[in-house]
Coordinates of C-alpha atoms in Angstrom, one line a residue:
Chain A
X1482 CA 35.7 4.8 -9.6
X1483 CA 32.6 4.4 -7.0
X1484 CA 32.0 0.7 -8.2
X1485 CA 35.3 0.0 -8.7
X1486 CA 35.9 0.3 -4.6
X1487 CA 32.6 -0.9 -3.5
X1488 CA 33.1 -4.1 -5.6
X1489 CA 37.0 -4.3 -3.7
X1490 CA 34.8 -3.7 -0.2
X1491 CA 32.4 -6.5 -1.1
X1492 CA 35.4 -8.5 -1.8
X1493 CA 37.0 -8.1 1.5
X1494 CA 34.1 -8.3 3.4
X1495 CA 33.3 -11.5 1.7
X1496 CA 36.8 -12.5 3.0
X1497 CA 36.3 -11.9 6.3
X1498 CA 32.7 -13.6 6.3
X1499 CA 34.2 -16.8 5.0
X1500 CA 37.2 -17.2 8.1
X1501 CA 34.1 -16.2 10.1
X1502 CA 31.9 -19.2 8.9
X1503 CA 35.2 -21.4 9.1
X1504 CA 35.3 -20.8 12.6
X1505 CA 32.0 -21.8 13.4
X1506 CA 31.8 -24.7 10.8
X1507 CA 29.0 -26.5 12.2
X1508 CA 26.5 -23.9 12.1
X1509 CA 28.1 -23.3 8.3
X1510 CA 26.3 -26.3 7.5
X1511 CA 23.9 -26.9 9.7
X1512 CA 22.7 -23.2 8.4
X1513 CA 22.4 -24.1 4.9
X1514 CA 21.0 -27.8 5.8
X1515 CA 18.1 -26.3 7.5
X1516 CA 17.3 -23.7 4.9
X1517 CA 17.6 -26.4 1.8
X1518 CA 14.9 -28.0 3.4
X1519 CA 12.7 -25.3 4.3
X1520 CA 12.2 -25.0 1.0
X1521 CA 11.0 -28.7 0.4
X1522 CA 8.0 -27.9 2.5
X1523 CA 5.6 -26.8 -0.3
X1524 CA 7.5 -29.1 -2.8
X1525 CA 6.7 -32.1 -0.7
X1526 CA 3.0 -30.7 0.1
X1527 CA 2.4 -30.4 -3.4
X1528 CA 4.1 -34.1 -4.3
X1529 CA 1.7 -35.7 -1.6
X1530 CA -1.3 -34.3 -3.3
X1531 CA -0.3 -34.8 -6.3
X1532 CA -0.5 -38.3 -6.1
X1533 CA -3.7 -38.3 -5.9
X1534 CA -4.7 -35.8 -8.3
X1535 CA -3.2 -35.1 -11.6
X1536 CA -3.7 -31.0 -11.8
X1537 CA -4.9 -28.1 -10.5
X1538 CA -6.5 -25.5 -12.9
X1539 CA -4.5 -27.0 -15.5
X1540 CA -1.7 -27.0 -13.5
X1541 CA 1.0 -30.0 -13.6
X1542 CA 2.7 -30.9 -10.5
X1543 CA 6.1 -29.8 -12.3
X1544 CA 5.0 -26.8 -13.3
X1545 CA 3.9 -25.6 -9.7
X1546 CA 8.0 -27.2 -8.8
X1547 CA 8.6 -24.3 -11.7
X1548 CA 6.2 -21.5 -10.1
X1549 CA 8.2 -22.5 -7.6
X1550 CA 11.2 -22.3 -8.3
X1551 CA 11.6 -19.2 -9.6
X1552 CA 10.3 -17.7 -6.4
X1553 CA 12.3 -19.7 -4.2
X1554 CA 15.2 -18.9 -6.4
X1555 CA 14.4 -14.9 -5.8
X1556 CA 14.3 -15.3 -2.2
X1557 CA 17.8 -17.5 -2.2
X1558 CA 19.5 -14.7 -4.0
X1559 CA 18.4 -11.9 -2.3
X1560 CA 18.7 -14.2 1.5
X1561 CA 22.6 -14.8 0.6
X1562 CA 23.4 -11.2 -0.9
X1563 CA 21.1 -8.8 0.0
X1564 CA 19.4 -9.5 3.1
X1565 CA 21.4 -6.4 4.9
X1566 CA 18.7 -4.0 4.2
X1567 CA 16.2 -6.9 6.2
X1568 CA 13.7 -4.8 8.0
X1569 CA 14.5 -6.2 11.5
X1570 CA 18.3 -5.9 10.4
X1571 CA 17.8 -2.2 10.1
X1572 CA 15.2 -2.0 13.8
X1573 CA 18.4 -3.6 15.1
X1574 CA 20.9 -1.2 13.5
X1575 CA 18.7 1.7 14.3
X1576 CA 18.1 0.8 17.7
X1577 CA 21.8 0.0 19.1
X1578 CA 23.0 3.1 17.3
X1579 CA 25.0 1.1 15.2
X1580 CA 23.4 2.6 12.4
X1581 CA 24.4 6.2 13.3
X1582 CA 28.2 5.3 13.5
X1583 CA 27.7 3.8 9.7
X1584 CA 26.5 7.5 8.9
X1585 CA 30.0 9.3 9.9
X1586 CA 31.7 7.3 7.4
X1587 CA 32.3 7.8 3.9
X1588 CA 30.3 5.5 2.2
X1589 CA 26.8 5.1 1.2
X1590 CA 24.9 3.4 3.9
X1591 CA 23.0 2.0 1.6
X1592 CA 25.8 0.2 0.3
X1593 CA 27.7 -0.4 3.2
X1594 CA 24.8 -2.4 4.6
X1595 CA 24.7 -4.5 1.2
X1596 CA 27.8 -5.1 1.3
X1597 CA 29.4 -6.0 4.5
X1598 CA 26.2 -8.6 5.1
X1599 CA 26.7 -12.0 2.6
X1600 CA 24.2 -14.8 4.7
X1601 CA 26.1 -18.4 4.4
X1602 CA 22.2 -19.2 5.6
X1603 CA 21.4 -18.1 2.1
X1604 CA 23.2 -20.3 0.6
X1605 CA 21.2 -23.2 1.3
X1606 CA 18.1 -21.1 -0.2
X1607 CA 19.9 -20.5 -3.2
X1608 CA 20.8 -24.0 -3.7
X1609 CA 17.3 -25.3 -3.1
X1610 CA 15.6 -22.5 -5.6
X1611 CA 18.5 -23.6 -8.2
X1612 CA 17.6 -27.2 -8.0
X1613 CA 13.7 -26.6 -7.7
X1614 CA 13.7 -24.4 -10.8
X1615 CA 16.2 -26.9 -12.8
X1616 CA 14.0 -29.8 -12.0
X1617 CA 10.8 -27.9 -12.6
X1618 CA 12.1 -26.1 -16.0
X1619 CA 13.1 -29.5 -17.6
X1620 CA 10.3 -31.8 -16.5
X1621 CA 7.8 -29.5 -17.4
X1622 CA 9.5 -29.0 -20.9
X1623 CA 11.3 -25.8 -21.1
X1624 CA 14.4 -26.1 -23.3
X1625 CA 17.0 -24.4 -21.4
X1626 CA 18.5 -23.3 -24.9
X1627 CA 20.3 -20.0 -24.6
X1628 CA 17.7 -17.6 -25.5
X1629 CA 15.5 -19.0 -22.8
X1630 CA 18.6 -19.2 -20.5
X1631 CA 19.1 -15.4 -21.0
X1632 CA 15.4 -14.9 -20.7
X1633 CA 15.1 -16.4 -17.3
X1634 CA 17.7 -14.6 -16.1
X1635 CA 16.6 -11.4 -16.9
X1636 CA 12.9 -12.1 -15.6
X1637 CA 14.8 -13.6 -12.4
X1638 CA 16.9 -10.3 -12.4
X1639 CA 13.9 -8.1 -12.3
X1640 CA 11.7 -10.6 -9.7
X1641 CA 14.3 -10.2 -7.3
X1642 CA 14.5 -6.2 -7.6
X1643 CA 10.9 -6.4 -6.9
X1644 CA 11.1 -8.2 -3.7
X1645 CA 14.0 -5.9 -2.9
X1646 CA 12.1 -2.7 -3.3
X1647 CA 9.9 -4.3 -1.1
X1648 CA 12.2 -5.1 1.5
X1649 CA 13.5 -1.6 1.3
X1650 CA 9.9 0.1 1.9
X1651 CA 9.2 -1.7 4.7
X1652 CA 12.9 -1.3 6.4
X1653 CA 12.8 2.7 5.0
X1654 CA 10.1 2.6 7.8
X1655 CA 12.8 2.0 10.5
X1656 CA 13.1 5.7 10.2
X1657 CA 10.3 6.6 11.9
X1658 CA 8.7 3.3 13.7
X1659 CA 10.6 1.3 16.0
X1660 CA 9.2 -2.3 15.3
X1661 CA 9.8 -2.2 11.5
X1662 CA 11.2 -5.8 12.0
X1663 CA 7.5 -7.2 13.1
X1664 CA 6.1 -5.3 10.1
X1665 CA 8.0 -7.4 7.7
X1666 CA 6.9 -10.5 8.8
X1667 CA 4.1 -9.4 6.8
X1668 CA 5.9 -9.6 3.1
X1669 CA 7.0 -13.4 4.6
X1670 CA 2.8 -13.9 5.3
X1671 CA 2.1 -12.3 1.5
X1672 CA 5.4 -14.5 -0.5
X1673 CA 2.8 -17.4 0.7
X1674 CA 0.4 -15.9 -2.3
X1675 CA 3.8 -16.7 -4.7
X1676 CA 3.0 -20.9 -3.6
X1677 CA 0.0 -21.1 -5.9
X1678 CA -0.9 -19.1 -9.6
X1679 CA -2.4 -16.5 -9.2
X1680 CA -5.9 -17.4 -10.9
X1681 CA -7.0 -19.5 -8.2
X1682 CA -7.5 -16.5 -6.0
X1683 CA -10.2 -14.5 -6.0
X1684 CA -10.3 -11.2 -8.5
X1685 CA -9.5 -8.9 -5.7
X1686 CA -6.4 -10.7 -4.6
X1687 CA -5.1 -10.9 -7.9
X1688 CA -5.6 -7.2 -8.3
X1689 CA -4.0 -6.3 -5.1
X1690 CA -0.8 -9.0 -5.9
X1691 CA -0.5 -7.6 -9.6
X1692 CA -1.1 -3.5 -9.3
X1693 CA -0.6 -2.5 -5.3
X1694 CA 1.9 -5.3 -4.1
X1695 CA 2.8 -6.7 -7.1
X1696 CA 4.7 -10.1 -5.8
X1697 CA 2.8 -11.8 -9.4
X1698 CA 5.1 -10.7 -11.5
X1699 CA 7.9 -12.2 -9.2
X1700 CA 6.8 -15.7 -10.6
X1701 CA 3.0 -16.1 -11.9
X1702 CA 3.3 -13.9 -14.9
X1703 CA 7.0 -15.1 -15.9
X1704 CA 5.9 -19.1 -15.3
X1705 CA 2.9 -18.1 -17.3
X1706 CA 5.1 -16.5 -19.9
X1707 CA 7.7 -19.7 -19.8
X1708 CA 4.9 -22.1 -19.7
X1709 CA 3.1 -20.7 -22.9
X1710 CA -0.4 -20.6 -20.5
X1711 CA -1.5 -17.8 -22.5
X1712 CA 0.9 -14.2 -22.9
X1713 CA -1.1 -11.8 -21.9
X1714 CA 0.4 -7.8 -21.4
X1715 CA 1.8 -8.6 -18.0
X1716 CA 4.3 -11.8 -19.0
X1717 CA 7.2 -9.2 -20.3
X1718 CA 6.6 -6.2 -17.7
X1719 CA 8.6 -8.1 -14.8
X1720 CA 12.0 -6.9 -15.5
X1721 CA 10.1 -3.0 -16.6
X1722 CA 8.3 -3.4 -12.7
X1723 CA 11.9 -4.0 -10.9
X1724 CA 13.1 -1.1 -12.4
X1725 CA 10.4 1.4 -11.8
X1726 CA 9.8 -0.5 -8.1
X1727 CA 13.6 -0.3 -7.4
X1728 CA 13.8 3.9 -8.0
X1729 CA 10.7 4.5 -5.6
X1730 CA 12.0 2.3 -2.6
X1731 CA 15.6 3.9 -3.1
X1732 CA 14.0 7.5 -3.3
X1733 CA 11.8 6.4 -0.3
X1734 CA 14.7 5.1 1.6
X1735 CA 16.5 8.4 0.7
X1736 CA 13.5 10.7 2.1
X1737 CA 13.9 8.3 5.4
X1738 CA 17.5 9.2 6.0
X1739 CA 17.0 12.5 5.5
X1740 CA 14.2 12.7 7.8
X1741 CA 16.2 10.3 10.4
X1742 CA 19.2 12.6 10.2
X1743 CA 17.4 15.8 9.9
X1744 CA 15.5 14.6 13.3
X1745 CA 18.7 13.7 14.7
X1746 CA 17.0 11.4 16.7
Chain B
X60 CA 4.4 -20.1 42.2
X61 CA 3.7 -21.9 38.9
X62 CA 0.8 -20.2 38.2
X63 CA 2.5 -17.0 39.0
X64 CA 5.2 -18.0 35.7
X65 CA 2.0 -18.9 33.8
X66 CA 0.5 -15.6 34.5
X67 CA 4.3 -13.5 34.0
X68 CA 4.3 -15.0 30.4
X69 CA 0.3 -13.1 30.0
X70 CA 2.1 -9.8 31.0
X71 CA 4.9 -10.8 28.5
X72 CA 2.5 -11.3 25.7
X73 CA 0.9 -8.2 26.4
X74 CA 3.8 -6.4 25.3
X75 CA 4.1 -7.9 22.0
X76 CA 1.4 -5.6 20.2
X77 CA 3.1 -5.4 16.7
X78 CA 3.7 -9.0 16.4
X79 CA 0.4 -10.0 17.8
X80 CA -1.1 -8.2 15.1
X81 CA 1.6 -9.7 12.1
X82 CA 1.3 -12.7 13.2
X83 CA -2.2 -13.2 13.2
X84 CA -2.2 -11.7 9.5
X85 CA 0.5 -13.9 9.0
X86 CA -1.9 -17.2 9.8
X87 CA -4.6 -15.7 8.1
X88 CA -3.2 -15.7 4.8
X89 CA -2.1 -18.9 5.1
X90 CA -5.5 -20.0 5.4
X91 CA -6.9 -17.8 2.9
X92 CA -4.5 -19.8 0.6
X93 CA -5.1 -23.0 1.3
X94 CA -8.5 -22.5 1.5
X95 CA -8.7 -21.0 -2.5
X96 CA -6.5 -24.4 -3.2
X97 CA -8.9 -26.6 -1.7
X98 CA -11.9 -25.2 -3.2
X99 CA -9.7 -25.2 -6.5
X100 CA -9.2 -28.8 -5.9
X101 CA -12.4 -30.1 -4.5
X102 CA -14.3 -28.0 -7.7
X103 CA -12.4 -30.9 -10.0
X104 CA -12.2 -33.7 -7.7
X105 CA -14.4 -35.3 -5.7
X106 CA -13.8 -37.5 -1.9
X107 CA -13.7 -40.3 -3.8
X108 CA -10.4 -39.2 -5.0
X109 CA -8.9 -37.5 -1.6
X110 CA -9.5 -40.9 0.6
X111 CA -13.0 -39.6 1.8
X112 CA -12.2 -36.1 2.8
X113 CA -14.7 -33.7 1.4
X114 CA -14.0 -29.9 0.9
X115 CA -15.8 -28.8 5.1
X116 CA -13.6 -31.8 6.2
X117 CA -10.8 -30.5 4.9
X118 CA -11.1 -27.0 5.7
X119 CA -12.2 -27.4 9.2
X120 CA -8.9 -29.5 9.3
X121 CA -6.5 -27.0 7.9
X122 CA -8.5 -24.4 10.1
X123 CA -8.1 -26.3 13.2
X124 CA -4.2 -27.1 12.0
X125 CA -3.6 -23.7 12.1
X126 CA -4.4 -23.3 15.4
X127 CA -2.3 -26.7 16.7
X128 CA 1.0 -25.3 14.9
X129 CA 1.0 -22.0 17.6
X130 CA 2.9 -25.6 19.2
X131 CA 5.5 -26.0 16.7
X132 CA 6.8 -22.2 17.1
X133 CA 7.5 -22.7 20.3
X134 CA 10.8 -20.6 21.6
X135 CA 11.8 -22.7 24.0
X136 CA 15.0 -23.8 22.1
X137 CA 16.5 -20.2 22.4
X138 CA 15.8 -19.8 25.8
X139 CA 17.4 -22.7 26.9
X140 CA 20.4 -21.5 24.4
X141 CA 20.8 -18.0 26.3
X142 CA 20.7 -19.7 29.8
X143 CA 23.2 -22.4 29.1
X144 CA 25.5 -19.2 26.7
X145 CA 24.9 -16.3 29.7
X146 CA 25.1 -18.6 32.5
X147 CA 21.9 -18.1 33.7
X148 CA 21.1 -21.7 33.9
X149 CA 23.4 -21.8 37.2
X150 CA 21.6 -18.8 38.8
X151 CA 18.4 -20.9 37.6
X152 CA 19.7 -24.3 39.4
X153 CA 19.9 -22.3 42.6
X154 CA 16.1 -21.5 42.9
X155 CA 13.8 -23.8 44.4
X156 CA 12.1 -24.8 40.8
X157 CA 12.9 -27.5 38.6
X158 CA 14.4 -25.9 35.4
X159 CA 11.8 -28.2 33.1
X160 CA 9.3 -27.3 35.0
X161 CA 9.7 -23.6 34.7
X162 CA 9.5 -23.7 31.2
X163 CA 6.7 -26.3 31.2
X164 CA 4.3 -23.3 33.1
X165 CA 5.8 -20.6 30.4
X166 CA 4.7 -22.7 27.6
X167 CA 1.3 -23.6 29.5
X168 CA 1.2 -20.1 30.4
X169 CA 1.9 -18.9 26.5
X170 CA -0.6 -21.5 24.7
X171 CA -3.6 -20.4 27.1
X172 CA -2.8 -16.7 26.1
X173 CA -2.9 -17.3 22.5
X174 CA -6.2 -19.6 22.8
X175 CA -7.7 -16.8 24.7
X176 CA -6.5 -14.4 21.9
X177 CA -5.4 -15.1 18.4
X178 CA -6.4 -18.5 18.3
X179 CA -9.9 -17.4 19.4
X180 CA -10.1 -14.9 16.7
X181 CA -8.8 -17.3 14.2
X182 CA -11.4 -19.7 15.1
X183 CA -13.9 -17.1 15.5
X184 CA -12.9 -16.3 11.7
X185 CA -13.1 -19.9 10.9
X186 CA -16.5 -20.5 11.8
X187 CA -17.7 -17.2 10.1
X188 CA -16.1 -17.4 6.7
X189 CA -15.3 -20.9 6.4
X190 CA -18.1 -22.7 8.1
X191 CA -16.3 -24.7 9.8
X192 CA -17.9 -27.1 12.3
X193 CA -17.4 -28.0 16.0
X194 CA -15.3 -31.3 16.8
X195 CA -17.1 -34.3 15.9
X196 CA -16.1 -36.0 19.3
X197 CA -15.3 -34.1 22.5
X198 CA -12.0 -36.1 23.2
X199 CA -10.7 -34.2 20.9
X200 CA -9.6 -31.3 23.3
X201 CA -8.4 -34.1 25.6
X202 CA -5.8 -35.3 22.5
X203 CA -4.9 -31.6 21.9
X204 CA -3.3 -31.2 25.7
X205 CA -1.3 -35.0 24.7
X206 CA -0.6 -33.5 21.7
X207 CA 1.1 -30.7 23.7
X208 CA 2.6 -32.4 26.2
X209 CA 4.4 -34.5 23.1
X210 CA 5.5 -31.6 21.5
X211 CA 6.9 -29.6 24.5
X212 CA 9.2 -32.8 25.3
X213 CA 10.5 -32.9 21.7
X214 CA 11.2 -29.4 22.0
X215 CA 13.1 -29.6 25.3
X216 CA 15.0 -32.0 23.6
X217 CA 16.2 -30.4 20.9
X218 CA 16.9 -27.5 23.2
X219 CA 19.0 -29.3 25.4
X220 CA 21.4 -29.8 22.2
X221 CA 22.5 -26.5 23.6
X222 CA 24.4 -28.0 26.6
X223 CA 26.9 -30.0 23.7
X224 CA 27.4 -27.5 21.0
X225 CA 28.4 -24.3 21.2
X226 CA 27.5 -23.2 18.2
X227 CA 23.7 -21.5 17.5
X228 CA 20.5 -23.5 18.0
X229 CA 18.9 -22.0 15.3
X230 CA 19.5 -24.5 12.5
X231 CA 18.3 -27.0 14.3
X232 CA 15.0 -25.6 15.6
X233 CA 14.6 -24.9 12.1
X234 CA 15.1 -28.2 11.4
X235 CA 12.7 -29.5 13.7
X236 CA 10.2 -27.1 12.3
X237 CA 10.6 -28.1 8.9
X238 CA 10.7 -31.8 9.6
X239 CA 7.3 -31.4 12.3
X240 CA 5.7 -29.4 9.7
X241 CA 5.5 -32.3 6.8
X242 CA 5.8 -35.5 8.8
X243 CA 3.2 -34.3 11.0
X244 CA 0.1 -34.3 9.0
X245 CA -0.3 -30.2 10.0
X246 CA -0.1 -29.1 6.3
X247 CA -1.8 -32.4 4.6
X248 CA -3.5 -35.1 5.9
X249 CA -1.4 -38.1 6.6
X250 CA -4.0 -40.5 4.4
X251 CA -3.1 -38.7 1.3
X252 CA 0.7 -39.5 1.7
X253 CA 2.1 -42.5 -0.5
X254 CA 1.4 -45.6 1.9
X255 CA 5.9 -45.6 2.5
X256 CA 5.4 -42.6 3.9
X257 CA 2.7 -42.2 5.8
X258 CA 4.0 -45.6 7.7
X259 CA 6.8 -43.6 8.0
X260 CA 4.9 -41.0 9.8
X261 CA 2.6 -43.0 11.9
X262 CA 6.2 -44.1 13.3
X263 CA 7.3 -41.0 14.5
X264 CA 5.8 -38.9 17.2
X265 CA 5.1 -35.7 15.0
X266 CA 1.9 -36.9 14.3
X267 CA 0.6 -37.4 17.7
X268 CA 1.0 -33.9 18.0
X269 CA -0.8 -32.8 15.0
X270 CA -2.4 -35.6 12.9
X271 CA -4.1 -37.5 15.8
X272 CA -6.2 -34.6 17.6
X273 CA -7.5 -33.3 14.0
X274 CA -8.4 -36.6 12.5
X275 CA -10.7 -36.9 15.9
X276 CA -12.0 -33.1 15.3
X277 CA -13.3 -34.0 12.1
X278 CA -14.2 -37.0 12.6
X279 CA -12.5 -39.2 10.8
X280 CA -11.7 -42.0 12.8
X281 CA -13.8 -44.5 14.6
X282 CA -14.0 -44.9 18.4
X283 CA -11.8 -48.1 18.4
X284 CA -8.8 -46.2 15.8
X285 CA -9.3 -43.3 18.7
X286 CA -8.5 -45.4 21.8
X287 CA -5.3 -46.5 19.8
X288 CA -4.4 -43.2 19.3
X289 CA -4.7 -42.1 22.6
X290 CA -2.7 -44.7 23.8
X291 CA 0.0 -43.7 20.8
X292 CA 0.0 -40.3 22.6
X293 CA 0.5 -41.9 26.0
X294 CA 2.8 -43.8 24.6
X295 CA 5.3 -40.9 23.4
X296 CA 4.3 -38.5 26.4
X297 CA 6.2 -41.5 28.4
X298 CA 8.7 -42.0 26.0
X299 CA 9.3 -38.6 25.4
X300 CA 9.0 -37.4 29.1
X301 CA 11.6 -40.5 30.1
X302 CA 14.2 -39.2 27.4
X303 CA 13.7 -35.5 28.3
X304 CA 14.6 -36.5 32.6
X305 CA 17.5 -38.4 31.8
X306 CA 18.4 -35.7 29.4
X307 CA 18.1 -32.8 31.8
X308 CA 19.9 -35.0 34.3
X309 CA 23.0 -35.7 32.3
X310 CA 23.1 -31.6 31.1
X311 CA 22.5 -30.6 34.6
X312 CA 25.3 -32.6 36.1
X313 CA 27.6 -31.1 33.1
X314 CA 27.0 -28.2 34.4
X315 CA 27.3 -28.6 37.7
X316 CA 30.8 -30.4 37.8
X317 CA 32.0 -27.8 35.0
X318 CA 31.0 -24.9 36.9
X319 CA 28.5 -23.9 34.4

C-alpha cells in the first residue's frame, strides 16, 4: 500500500520536526506568535473603519471577519502542511542540487517534498484562520449545525486545492527559470484581491479572479454562498474548481520533471 | 567611503531584476485594492463620517503610504543576524567604520535607489490614475527623512536582539512589521481609530514614521499641530538614537570580551 507508507513517512517526519522545534523552543513560539498576528492586520483595519461606518456594499463588518476567515484559514492549512512545494522552497532545492539527490530515491518527489516539510510557523496561521472564521461564522449568523459544518469543510477542502494548484504552477516553473521564488511573491500580491468581495472591483478584475486566476472561489463565492447574498452558478463550483485545478498543476509539474530530468541539467 | 557603501548597495539593487519587477506588482495591487474600497466607501459615505477626509485625501494618503512603508521592509534585522551567527561582525569591528554607521549609508544608500526607481514609478502611477496631488506643505519631505531616521533606529534595535538569542530573528522582525503596520497609521489614518487607541498610537514612535509626514502631505494638520510633530520626531530620533548607542555599546563589548 502506496498511502499506507507515505502516511507512516509523514508520521516520522512529523516526529522528527517536533524534537526539532523542541530544541529551538523559542522560535517555536515566537514563530507562531508572529504569524497569529499577521493575520490581525486586515481584521484590525477593517474594525477601525468600521467604527465609523456600518457596511460596505452591504457588507457587515462580521461578514468581511468571515470572507476572511475562510481565506486566512486556506492559507493556515496549506502554510503548516503543504508549504514544501513553496516556489522559492523548490528555487532553493533546485539550485543546491538537493533536489536531484530526492530524485535517486524511491519515492515520489512530489510527495517526499510534502511530506518531510510540516511549518510549526503555520501553526500560528492556522490558529488565527480557525478563530477568524469561528468568530465571523457565528456573529454574522451562520448556524454551525452539521450540514453546514460538513459544507464548510468541503468548500474549505477545495479552496485550499485551489491555492495549491497554484503554488504548484508557479514552483513547476523552477524547472526551467531560476528565480521561481520571486515569481511567487506575486500569488502573495494577488491573495490581497481575497481581503475584500469581489464586487467592489472592477468587471475585468472579477473576470480575471473568477475564470483565469480564480482565487474567488477560494472565499467570495463560498461567503456569498454561506451568507445567502444571492446563489448564483459559481457558489457550488469551488470544491468542482480544486479538482479540475489540482490535475493540471500535477500534470504541469509532471511535464517539468520530465523536462528537468530529460535536460539533465 | 560612505558614499562609496551608499553607491555598493545601487550595484546591489541592480541585480535584483525579478524582484524589482514582483515587488513593484506587489505594491500596485495593494493600491488598486484599497483604492476600489475607498471609492466603495466614499460612494456611501461622505467626510462628514470619515473625520474630514474626503476620497483625493484619502487616496493621496494611501498612495503616499505606500511609498513610506519601502521603510518598514527594511533587512537590516537579518544582516545583523548573519554577522553576529558567521562571525562577521568581528572581521567588521576591525575596519575603520562604525558598525551603525555602515548600515546607516546601506539603508540611505537603498531608500534613494528605490525613490529613484519604484517609488518613482509608483508615484508616477499615482498621479496618472489616481490624481493624486503634490504635498500640501513642503516640510513634508523634511518629516519623511525624521520619519526615517526613527525607523532605522527601531530597526537596529530589534536587530541587535540577535546578540542575546540565538535563535532566528525572523519572528521578531515579523513582529515589528505587523505591529508598525497597524499602530502606525500606514494602512488607516490614525483619526479613524477609537479615541483608546489612537492615544495609544500617538504614544508610540510608529507613527512618527508613518502618520506624521502623511498627515502633513495632505494637509491635514495646521502649522501649529506640525511644529509639535516635528518636535515628536525629534523627540524619538533622540530617544531612539540614545537607546540604539548604548545598545551597540553593550553588544559590542559582548562580543569583544567573548571573542565573538
Amino acid at each position: 500500500m502506496k498511502f499506507k507508507y507515505y502516511m507512516t513517512l509523514w508520521r516520522e517526519f512529523l516526529k522528527l520536526n517536533i524534537l526539532k522545534w523542541m530544541e529551538y523552543r523559542a522560535d517555536f513560539f515566537i514563530g507562531i506568535f508572529a504569524m497569529f498576528i499577521s493575520n490581525l492586520t486586515s481584521i484590525v483595519f477593517f474594525w477601525a473603519l468600521f467604527q465609523n461606518i456600518v457596511q460596505i456594499n452591504g457588507w457587515t463588518f462580521w461578514q468581511l471577519v468571515f470572507l476572511s476567515g475562510l481565506a486566512a484559514l486556506v492559507v493556515g492549512i496549506w502554510h503548516a502542511f503543504l508549504i514544501g512545494l513553496a516556489p522559492w522552497r523548490m528555487e532553493r532545492y533546485i539550485r543546491t542540487g538537493s533536489f536531484d539527490r530526492l530524485l535517486i530515491q524511491p519515492v515520489n518527489p512530489f510527495v517526499c517534498l510534502l511530506i518531510s516539510n510540516i511549518d510549526d510557523d503555520g501553526f500560528g496561521d492556522l490558529i488565527a484562520g480557525f478563530l477568524i472564521l469561528y468568530l465571523g461564522a457565528t456573529m454574522s449568523g451562520i448556524v454551525l449545525n452539521l450540514v453546514n459544518l460538513l459544507l464548510i469543510g468541503l468548500f474549505i477542502t477545495g479552496a485550499v486545492l485551489i491555492f495549491f494548484s497554484i503554488t504548484i504552477i508557479v514552483s513547476s516553473l523552477s524547472f526551467w527559470v531560476t528565480r521561481s521564488g520571486a515569481i511567487g511573491e506575486i500569488i502573495w500580491s494577488l491573495m490581497k484581491f481575497t481581503d475584500l468581495p469581489l464586487e467592489i472591483y472592477s468587471p475585468f478584475i472579477t473576470f480575471i479572479l473568477t475564470f483565469i486566476i480564480p482565487l474567488g472561489f477560494i472565499n467570495y463565492y463560498p461567503a456569498e454562498f454561506f451568507l445567502g447574498k444571492g446563489i448564483s452558478q459559481f457558489s457550488y463550483l469551488t470544491p468542482i474548481i480544486g479538482i479540475i485545478f489540482f490535475i493540471i498543476a500535477y500534470k504541469f509539474w509532471k511535464f517539468g520533471l520530465k523536462n528537468y530530468t530529460s535536460t539533465g541539467s | 567611503m560612505y558614499k562609496e557603501i551608499v553607491l555598493t548597495t545601487f550595484k546591489e539593487e541592480f541585480a535584483y531584476k525579478t524582484e524589482f519587477v514582483m515587488s513593484l506588482i506587489g505594491s500596485m495591487i495593494n493600491l488598486f485594492v484599497l483604492w476600489f474600497l475607498w471609492n466603495a466607501i466614499f460612494s456611501a459615505y461622505g467626510a462628514a463620517i470619515l473625520k474630514g477626509f474626503t476620497l483625493p485625501m484619502m487616496i493621496t494618503y494611501i498612495s503616499i503610504s505606500t511609498i513610506l512603508s519601502f521603510y518598514n521592509r527594511s533587512m537590516i534585522e537579518y544582516m545583523v543576524e548573519e554577522d553576529v551567527k558567521t562571525g562577521f561582525l568581528s572581521v567588521m569591528l576591525t575596519k575603520p567604520i562604525s558598525y551603525p554607521l555602515y548600515y546607516l549609508f546601506r539603508e540611505i544608500g537603498k531608500i534613494l535607489f528605490f525613490l529613484m526607481t519604484r517609488g518613482l514609478i509608483i508615484i508616477l502611477i499615482s498621479v496618472l490614475i489616481f490624481n493624486i496631488y503634490s504635498p500640501a506643505n513642503p516640510i513634508f519631505f523634511l518629516s519623511m527623512i525624521l520619519g526615517f531616521f526613527i525607523n532605522f533606529f527601531m530597526v537596529f534595535l530589534t536587530g541587535l536582539w540577535s546578540f542575546w538569542s540565538s535563535g532566528s530573528i525572523w519572528g521578531i522582525r515579523y513582529t515589528r512589521i505587523v505591529v508598525s503596520e497597524i499602530l502606525s497609521g500606514a494602512i488607516i489614518p490614525l483619526y479613524l481609530f477609537p479615541n483608546w487607541l489612537s492615544q495609544i498610537s500617538y504614544a508610540l514612535p510608529f507613527q512618527a514614521i508613518y502618520s506624521i509626514p502623511l498627515l502633513i502631505y495632505i494637509g491635514k494638520i495646521s502649522n501649529l499641530e506640525i511644529l509639535n510633530s516635528l518636535l515628536t520626531q525629534v523627540f524619538w530620533i533622540i530617544f531612539l538614537g540614545g537607546l540604539c548607542l548604548v545598545g551597540w555599546k553593550v553588544a559590542k563589548k559582548k562580543t569583544i570580551s567573548q571573542g565573538g
